[in-house]
Short mmCIF file of C-alpha atoms in Angstrom, two decimals:
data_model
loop_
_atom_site.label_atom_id
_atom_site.label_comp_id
_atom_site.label_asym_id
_atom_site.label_seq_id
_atom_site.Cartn_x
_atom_site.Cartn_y
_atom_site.Cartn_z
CA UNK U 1 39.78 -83.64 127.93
CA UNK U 2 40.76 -87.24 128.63
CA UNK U 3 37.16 -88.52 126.96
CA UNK U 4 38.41 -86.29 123.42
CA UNK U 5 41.72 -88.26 123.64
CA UNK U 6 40.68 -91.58 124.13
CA UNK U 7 38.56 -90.80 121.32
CA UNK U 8 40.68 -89.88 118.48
CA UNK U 9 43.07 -93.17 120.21
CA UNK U 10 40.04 -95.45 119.15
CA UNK U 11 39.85 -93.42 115.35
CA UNK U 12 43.58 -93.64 115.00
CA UNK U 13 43.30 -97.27 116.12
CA UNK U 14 40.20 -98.00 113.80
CA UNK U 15 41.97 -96.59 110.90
CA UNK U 16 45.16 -98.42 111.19
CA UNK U 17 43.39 -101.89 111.15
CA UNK U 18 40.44 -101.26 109.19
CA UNK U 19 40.91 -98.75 106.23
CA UNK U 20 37.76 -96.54 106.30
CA UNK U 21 37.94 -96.72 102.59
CA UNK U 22 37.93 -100.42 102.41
CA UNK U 23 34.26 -102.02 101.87
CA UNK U 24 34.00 -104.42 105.06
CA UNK U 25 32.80 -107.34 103.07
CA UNK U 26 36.11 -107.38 101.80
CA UNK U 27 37.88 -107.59 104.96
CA UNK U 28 35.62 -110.57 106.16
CA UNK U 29 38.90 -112.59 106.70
CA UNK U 30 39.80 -110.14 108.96
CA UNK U 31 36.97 -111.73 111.40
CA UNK U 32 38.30 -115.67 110.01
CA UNK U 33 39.68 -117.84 112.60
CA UNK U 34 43.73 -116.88 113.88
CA UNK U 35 46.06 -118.35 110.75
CA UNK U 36 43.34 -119.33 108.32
CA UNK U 37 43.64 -116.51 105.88
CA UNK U 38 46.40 -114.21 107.98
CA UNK U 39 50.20 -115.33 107.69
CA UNK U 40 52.55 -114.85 110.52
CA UNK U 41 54.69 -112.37 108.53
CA UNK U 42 51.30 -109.85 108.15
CA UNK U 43 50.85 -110.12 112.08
CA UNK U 44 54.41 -109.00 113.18
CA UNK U 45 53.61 -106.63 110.66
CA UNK U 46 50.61 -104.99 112.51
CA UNK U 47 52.16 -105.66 115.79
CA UNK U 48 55.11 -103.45 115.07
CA UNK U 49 52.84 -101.02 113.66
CA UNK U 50 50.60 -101.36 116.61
CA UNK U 51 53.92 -100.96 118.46
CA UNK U 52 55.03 -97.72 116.52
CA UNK U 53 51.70 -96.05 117.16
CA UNK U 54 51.31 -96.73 121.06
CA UNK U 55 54.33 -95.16 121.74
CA UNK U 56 53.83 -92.13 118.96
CA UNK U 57 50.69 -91.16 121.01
CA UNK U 58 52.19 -91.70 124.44
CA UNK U 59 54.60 -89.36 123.34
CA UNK U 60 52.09 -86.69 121.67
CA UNK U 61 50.14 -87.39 125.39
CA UNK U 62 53.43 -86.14 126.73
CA UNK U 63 53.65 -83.31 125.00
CA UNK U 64 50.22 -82.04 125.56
CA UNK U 65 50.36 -82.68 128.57
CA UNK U 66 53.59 -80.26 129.15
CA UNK U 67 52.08 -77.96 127.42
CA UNK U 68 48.98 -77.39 129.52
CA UNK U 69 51.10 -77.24 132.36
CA UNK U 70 53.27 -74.79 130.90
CA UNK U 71 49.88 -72.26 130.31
CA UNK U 72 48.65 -73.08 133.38
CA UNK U 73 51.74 -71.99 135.08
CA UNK U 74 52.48 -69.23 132.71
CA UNK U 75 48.70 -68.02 133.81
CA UNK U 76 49.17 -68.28 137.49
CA UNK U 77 52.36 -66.39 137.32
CA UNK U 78 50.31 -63.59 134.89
CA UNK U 79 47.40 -63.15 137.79
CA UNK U 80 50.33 -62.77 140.23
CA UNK U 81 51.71 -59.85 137.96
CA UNK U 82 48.60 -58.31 137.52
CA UNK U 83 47.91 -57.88 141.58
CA UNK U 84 46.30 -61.14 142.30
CA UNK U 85 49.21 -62.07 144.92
CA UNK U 86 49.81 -58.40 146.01
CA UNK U 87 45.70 -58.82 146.85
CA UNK U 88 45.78 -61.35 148.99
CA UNK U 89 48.86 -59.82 150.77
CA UNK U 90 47.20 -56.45 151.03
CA UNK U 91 43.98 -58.33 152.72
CA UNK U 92 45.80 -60.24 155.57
CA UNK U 93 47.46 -56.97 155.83
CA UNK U 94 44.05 -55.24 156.42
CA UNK U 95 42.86 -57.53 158.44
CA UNK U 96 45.97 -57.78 160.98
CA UNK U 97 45.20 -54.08 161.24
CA UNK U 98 42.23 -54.37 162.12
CA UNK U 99 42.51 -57.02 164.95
CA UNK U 100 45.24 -55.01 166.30
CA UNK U 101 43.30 -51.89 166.55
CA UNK U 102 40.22 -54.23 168.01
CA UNK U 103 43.22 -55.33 170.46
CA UNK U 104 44.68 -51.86 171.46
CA UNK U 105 40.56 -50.56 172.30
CA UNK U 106 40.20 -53.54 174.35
CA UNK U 107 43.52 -52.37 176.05
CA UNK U 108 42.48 -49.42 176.22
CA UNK U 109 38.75 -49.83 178.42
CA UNK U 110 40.84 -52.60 180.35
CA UNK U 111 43.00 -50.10 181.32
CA UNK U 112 40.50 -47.75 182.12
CA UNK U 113 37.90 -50.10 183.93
CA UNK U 114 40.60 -50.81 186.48
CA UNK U 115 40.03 -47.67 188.09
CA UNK U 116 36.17 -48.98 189.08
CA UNK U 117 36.90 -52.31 190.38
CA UNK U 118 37.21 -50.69 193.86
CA UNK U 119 33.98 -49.14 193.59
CA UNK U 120 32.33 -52.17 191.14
CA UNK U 121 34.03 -54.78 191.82
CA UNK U 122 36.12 -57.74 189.00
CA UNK U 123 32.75 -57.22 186.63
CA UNK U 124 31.17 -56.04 183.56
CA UNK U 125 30.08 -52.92 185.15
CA UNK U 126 33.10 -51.69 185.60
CA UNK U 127 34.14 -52.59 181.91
CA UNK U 128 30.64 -50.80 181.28
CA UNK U 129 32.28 -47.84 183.03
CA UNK U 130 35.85 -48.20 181.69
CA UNK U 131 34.23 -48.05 177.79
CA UNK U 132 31.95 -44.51 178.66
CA UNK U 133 35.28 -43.14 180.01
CA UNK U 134 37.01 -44.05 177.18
CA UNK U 135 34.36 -42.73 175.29
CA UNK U 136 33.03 -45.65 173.67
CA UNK U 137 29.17 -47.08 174.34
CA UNK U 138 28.41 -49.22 177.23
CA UNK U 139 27.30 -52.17 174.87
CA UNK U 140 30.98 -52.44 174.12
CA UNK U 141 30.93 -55.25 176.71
CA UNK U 142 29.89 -57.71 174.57
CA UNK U 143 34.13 -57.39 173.47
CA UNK U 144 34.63 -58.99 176.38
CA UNK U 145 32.48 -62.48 176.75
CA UNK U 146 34.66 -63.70 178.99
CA UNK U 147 33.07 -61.22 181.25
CA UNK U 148 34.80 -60.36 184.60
CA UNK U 149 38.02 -62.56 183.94
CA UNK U 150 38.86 -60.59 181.09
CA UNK U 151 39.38 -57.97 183.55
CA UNK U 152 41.30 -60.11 186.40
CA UNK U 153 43.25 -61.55 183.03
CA UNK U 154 44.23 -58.36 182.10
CA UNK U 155 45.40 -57.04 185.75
CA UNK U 156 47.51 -60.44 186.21
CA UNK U 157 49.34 -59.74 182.37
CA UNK U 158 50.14 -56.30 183.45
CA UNK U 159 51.01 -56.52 186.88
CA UNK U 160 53.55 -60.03 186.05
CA UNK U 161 54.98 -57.34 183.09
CA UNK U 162 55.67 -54.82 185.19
CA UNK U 163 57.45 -56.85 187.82
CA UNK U 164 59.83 -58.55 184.64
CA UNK U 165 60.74 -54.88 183.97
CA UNK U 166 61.67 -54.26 187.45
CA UNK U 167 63.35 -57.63 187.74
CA UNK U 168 65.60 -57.10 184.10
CA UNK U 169 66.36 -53.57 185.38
CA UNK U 170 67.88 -54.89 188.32
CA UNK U 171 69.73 -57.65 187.06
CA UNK U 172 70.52 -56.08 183.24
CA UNK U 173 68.33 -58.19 181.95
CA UNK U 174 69.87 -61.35 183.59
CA UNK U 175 73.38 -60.51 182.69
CA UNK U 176 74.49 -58.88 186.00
CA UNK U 177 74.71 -62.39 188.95
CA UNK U 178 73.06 -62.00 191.95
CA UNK U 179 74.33 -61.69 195.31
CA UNK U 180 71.67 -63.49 197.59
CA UNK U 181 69.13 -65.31 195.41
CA UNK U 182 67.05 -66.05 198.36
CA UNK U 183 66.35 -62.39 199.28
CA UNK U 184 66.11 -61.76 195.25
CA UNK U 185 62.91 -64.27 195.46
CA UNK U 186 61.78 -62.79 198.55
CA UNK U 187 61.68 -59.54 197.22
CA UNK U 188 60.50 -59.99 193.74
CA UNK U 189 57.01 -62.18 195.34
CA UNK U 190 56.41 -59.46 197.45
CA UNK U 191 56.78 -56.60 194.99
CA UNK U 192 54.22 -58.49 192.65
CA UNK U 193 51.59 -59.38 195.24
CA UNK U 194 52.02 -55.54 196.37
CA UNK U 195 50.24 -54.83 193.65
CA UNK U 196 47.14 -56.47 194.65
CA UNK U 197 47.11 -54.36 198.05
CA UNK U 198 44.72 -51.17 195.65
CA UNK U 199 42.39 -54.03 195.22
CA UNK U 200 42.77 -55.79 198.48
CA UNK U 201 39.00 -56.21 199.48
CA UNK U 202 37.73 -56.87 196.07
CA UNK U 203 40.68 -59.89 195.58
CA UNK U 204 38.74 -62.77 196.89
CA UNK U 205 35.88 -62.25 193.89
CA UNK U 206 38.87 -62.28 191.28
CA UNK U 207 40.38 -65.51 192.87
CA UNK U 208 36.71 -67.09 192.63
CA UNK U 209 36.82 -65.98 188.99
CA UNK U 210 40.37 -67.38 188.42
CA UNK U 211 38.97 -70.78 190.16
CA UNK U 212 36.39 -71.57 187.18
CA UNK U 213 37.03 -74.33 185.24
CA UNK U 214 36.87 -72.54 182.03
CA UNK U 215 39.33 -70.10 183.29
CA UNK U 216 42.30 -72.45 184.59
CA UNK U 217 44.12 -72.87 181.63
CA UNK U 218 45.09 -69.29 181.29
CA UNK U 219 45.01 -68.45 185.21
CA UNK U 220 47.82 -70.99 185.41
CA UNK U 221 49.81 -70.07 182.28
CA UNK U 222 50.36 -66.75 184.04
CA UNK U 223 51.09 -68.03 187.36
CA UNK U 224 53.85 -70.57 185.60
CA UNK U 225 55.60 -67.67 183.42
CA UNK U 226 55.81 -65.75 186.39
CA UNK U 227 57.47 -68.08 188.74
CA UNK U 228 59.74 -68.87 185.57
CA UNK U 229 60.73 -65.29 185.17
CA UNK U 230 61.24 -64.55 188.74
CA UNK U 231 63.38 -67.91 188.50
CA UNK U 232 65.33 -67.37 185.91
CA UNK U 233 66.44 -63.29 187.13
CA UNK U 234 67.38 -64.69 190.34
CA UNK U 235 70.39 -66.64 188.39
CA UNK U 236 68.68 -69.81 188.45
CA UNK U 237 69.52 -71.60 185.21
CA UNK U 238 70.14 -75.30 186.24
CA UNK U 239 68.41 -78.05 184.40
CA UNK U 240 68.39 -80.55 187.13
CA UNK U 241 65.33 -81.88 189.60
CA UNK U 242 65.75 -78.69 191.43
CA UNK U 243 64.33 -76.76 188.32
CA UNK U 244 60.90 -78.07 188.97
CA UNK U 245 60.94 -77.97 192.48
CA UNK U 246 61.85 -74.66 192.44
CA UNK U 247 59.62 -73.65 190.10
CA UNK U 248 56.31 -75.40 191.83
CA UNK U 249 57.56 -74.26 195.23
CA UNK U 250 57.53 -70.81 194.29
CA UNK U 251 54.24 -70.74 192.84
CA UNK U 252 52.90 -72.71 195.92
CA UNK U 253 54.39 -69.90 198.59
CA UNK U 254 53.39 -67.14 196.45
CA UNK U 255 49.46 -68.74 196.57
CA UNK U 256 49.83 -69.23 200.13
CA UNK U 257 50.81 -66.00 200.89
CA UNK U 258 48.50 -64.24 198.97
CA UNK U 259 45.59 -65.95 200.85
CA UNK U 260 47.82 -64.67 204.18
CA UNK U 261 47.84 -61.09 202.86
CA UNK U 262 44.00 -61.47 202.36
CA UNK U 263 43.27 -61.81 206.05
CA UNK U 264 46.21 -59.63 207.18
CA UNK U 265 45.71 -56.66 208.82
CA UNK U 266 48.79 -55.23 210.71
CA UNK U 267 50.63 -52.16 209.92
CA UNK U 268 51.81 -52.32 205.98
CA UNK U 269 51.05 -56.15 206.03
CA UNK U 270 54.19 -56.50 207.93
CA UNK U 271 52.44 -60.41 209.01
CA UNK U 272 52.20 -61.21 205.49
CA UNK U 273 56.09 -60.88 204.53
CA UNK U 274 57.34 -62.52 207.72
CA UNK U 275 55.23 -65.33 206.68
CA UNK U 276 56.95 -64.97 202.97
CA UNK U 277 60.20 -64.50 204.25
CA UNK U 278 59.85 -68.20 206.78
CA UNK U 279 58.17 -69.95 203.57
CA UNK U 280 60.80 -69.62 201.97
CA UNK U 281 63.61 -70.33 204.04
CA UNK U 282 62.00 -73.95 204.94
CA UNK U 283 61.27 -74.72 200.65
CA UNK U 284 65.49 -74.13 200.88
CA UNK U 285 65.57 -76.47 203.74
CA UNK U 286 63.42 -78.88 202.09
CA UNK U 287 65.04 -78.78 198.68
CA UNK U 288 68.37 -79.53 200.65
CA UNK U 289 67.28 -82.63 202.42
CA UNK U 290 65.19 -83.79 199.38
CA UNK U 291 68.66 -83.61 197.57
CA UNK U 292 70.78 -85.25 200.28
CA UNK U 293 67.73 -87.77 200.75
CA UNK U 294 69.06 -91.31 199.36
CA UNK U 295 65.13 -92.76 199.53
CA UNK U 296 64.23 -90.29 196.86
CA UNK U 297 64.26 -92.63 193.39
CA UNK U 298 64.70 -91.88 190.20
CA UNK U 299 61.08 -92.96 189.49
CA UNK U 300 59.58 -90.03 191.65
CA UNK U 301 62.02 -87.67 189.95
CA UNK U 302 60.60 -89.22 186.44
CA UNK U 303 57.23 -89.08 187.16
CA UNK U 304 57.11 -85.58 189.07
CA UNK U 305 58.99 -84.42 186.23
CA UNK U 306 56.57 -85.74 183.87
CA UNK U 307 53.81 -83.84 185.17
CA UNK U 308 55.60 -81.00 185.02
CA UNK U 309 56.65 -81.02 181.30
CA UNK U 310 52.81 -82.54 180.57
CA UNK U 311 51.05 -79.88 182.42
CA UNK U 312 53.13 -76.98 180.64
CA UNK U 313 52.95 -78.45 177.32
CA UNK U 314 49.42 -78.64 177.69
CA UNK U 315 49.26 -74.47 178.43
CA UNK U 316 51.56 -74.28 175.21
CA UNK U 317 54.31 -72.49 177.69
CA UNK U 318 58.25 -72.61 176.02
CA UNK U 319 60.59 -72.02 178.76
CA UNK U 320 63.29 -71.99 176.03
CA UNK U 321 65.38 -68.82 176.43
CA UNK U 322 68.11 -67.56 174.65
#
């Protein structure tokens, strides 16, 4: 399109100097040497009308150009009437549909394959299993590539939901204070590594699973919501040092006593919450003397806090809550 226009520019232009009609040996002084046969007058003459005619086809240049704009727009917002739009719409549509029915069977055999892991163990024979009971083929595994994580994934995301519930019951979901947030802590660890009693003996394969490489990220974005939550329910809402402190201590005692309960074996792992329950009273102690300690600077409160925010940025974690 630009080509055609600079085209009939160079016609236009070609006609204004040079009359098509006028035989070109008659316009040799046209070629002559600047002021031999050309008087000053006749070249303000032509400059105005070069002048005139520059701006005439800027102008038409202008216009055409509006008025492709204005079809192309007035085309765009035809293929919307028409469905075009509503097409597109109705395909992400379909396929969020889709993924969340792909989502809700991979619930579903999750769910189900639970029930082996005594028997099979964190693996993909008992997804194998948890598909045929669920009545899909066994070569439904290939859902799952993460392979026996997927399972130990889906146990930690359920298990950390359930004890929220439980926690937001108890406190109306954070609106009611809490008496004795030291006990509230106690209890809520222990309720949530309860749940791992059912698969007591097969526990050490799901922590080797959790303890790949390729598996970290997620292991410890579920450990870090969790000790959040259980924070945040017990009334703990500061935004000081102690937030992080808090926060990592947690998560250490509840990994430390989860490799106690492992090896415990007295009556209803009565070992393994006396070992919670003096865990947790020294992190208090130590918390108090680290805040009453003058040789703590401000550069190990930086820097620990830096980790802290790096690390959970990192797992995309918000701990933003309304």
């Amino acid at each position: 399109m630009s080509n055609v226009r600079c085209l009939h520019k160079l016609i236009r232009f070609r006609r204004l100097l040079v009359p098509l009609n006028a035989p070109i040996r008659n316009n040799s002084h046209i070629l002559s040497p600047l002021g031999q046969s050309r008087s000053y007058a006749q070249d303000s003459k032509d400059k105005t009308h070069l002048e005139d005619f520059r701006l005439r086809e800027e102008q038409r240049e202008r216009e055409r150009d509006a008025a492709e704009a204005a079809a192309e727009a007035a085309a765009k917002h035809k293929q919307n009437e028409s469905g075009g739009g509503g097409h597109q719409h109705f395909q992400d549509a379909e396929q969020s549909a889709k993924q969340a029915k792909v989502d809700g069977i991979r619930q579903q055999i999750l769910d189900a394959a639970l029930e082996h892991v005594p028997q099979l163990g964190w693996s993909r024979q008992s997804i194998v299993k948890g598909a045929e009971q669920c009545g899909y083929p066994g070569a439904v595994h290939g859902m799952f590539p993460e392979g026996g994580f997927a399972l130990v994934s889906h146990f930690n995301s359920q298990s950390n939901a359930k004890l929220v519930q439980i926690l937001q019951e108890q406190t109306q979901n954070g609106q009611r204070e809490v008496t004795d947030p030291l006990d509230f802590l106690v209890q809520a660890v222990r309720q949530r590594l309860e749940m791992i009693v059912p698969y007591k003996s097969q526990w050490p394969q799901a922590m080797a699973l959790i303890a790949q490489p390729q598996h970290a990220s997620t292991a410890l974005a579920q450990v870090l919501t969790l000790v959040d939550d259980i924070c945040y329910y017990s009334g703990d809402r500061s935004v000081d040092f102690g937030w992080y402190t808090r926060r990592v201590g947690l998560a250490t005692i509840m990994k430390m006593t989860e490799l106690y309960l492992l090896q415990d074996s007295s009556p209803d792992h009565a070992q393994t919450w006396s070992f919670l329950k003096h865990r947790m009273d020294e992190a208090v102690q130590l918390q108090m003397m680290l805040a009453q300690t003058e040789g703590m600077t401000h550069t190990f409160q930086r820097s620990f806090n830096s980790a802290f925010i790096t690390a959970r940025n990192i797992l995309g974690l918000g701990y933003n809550r309304p």
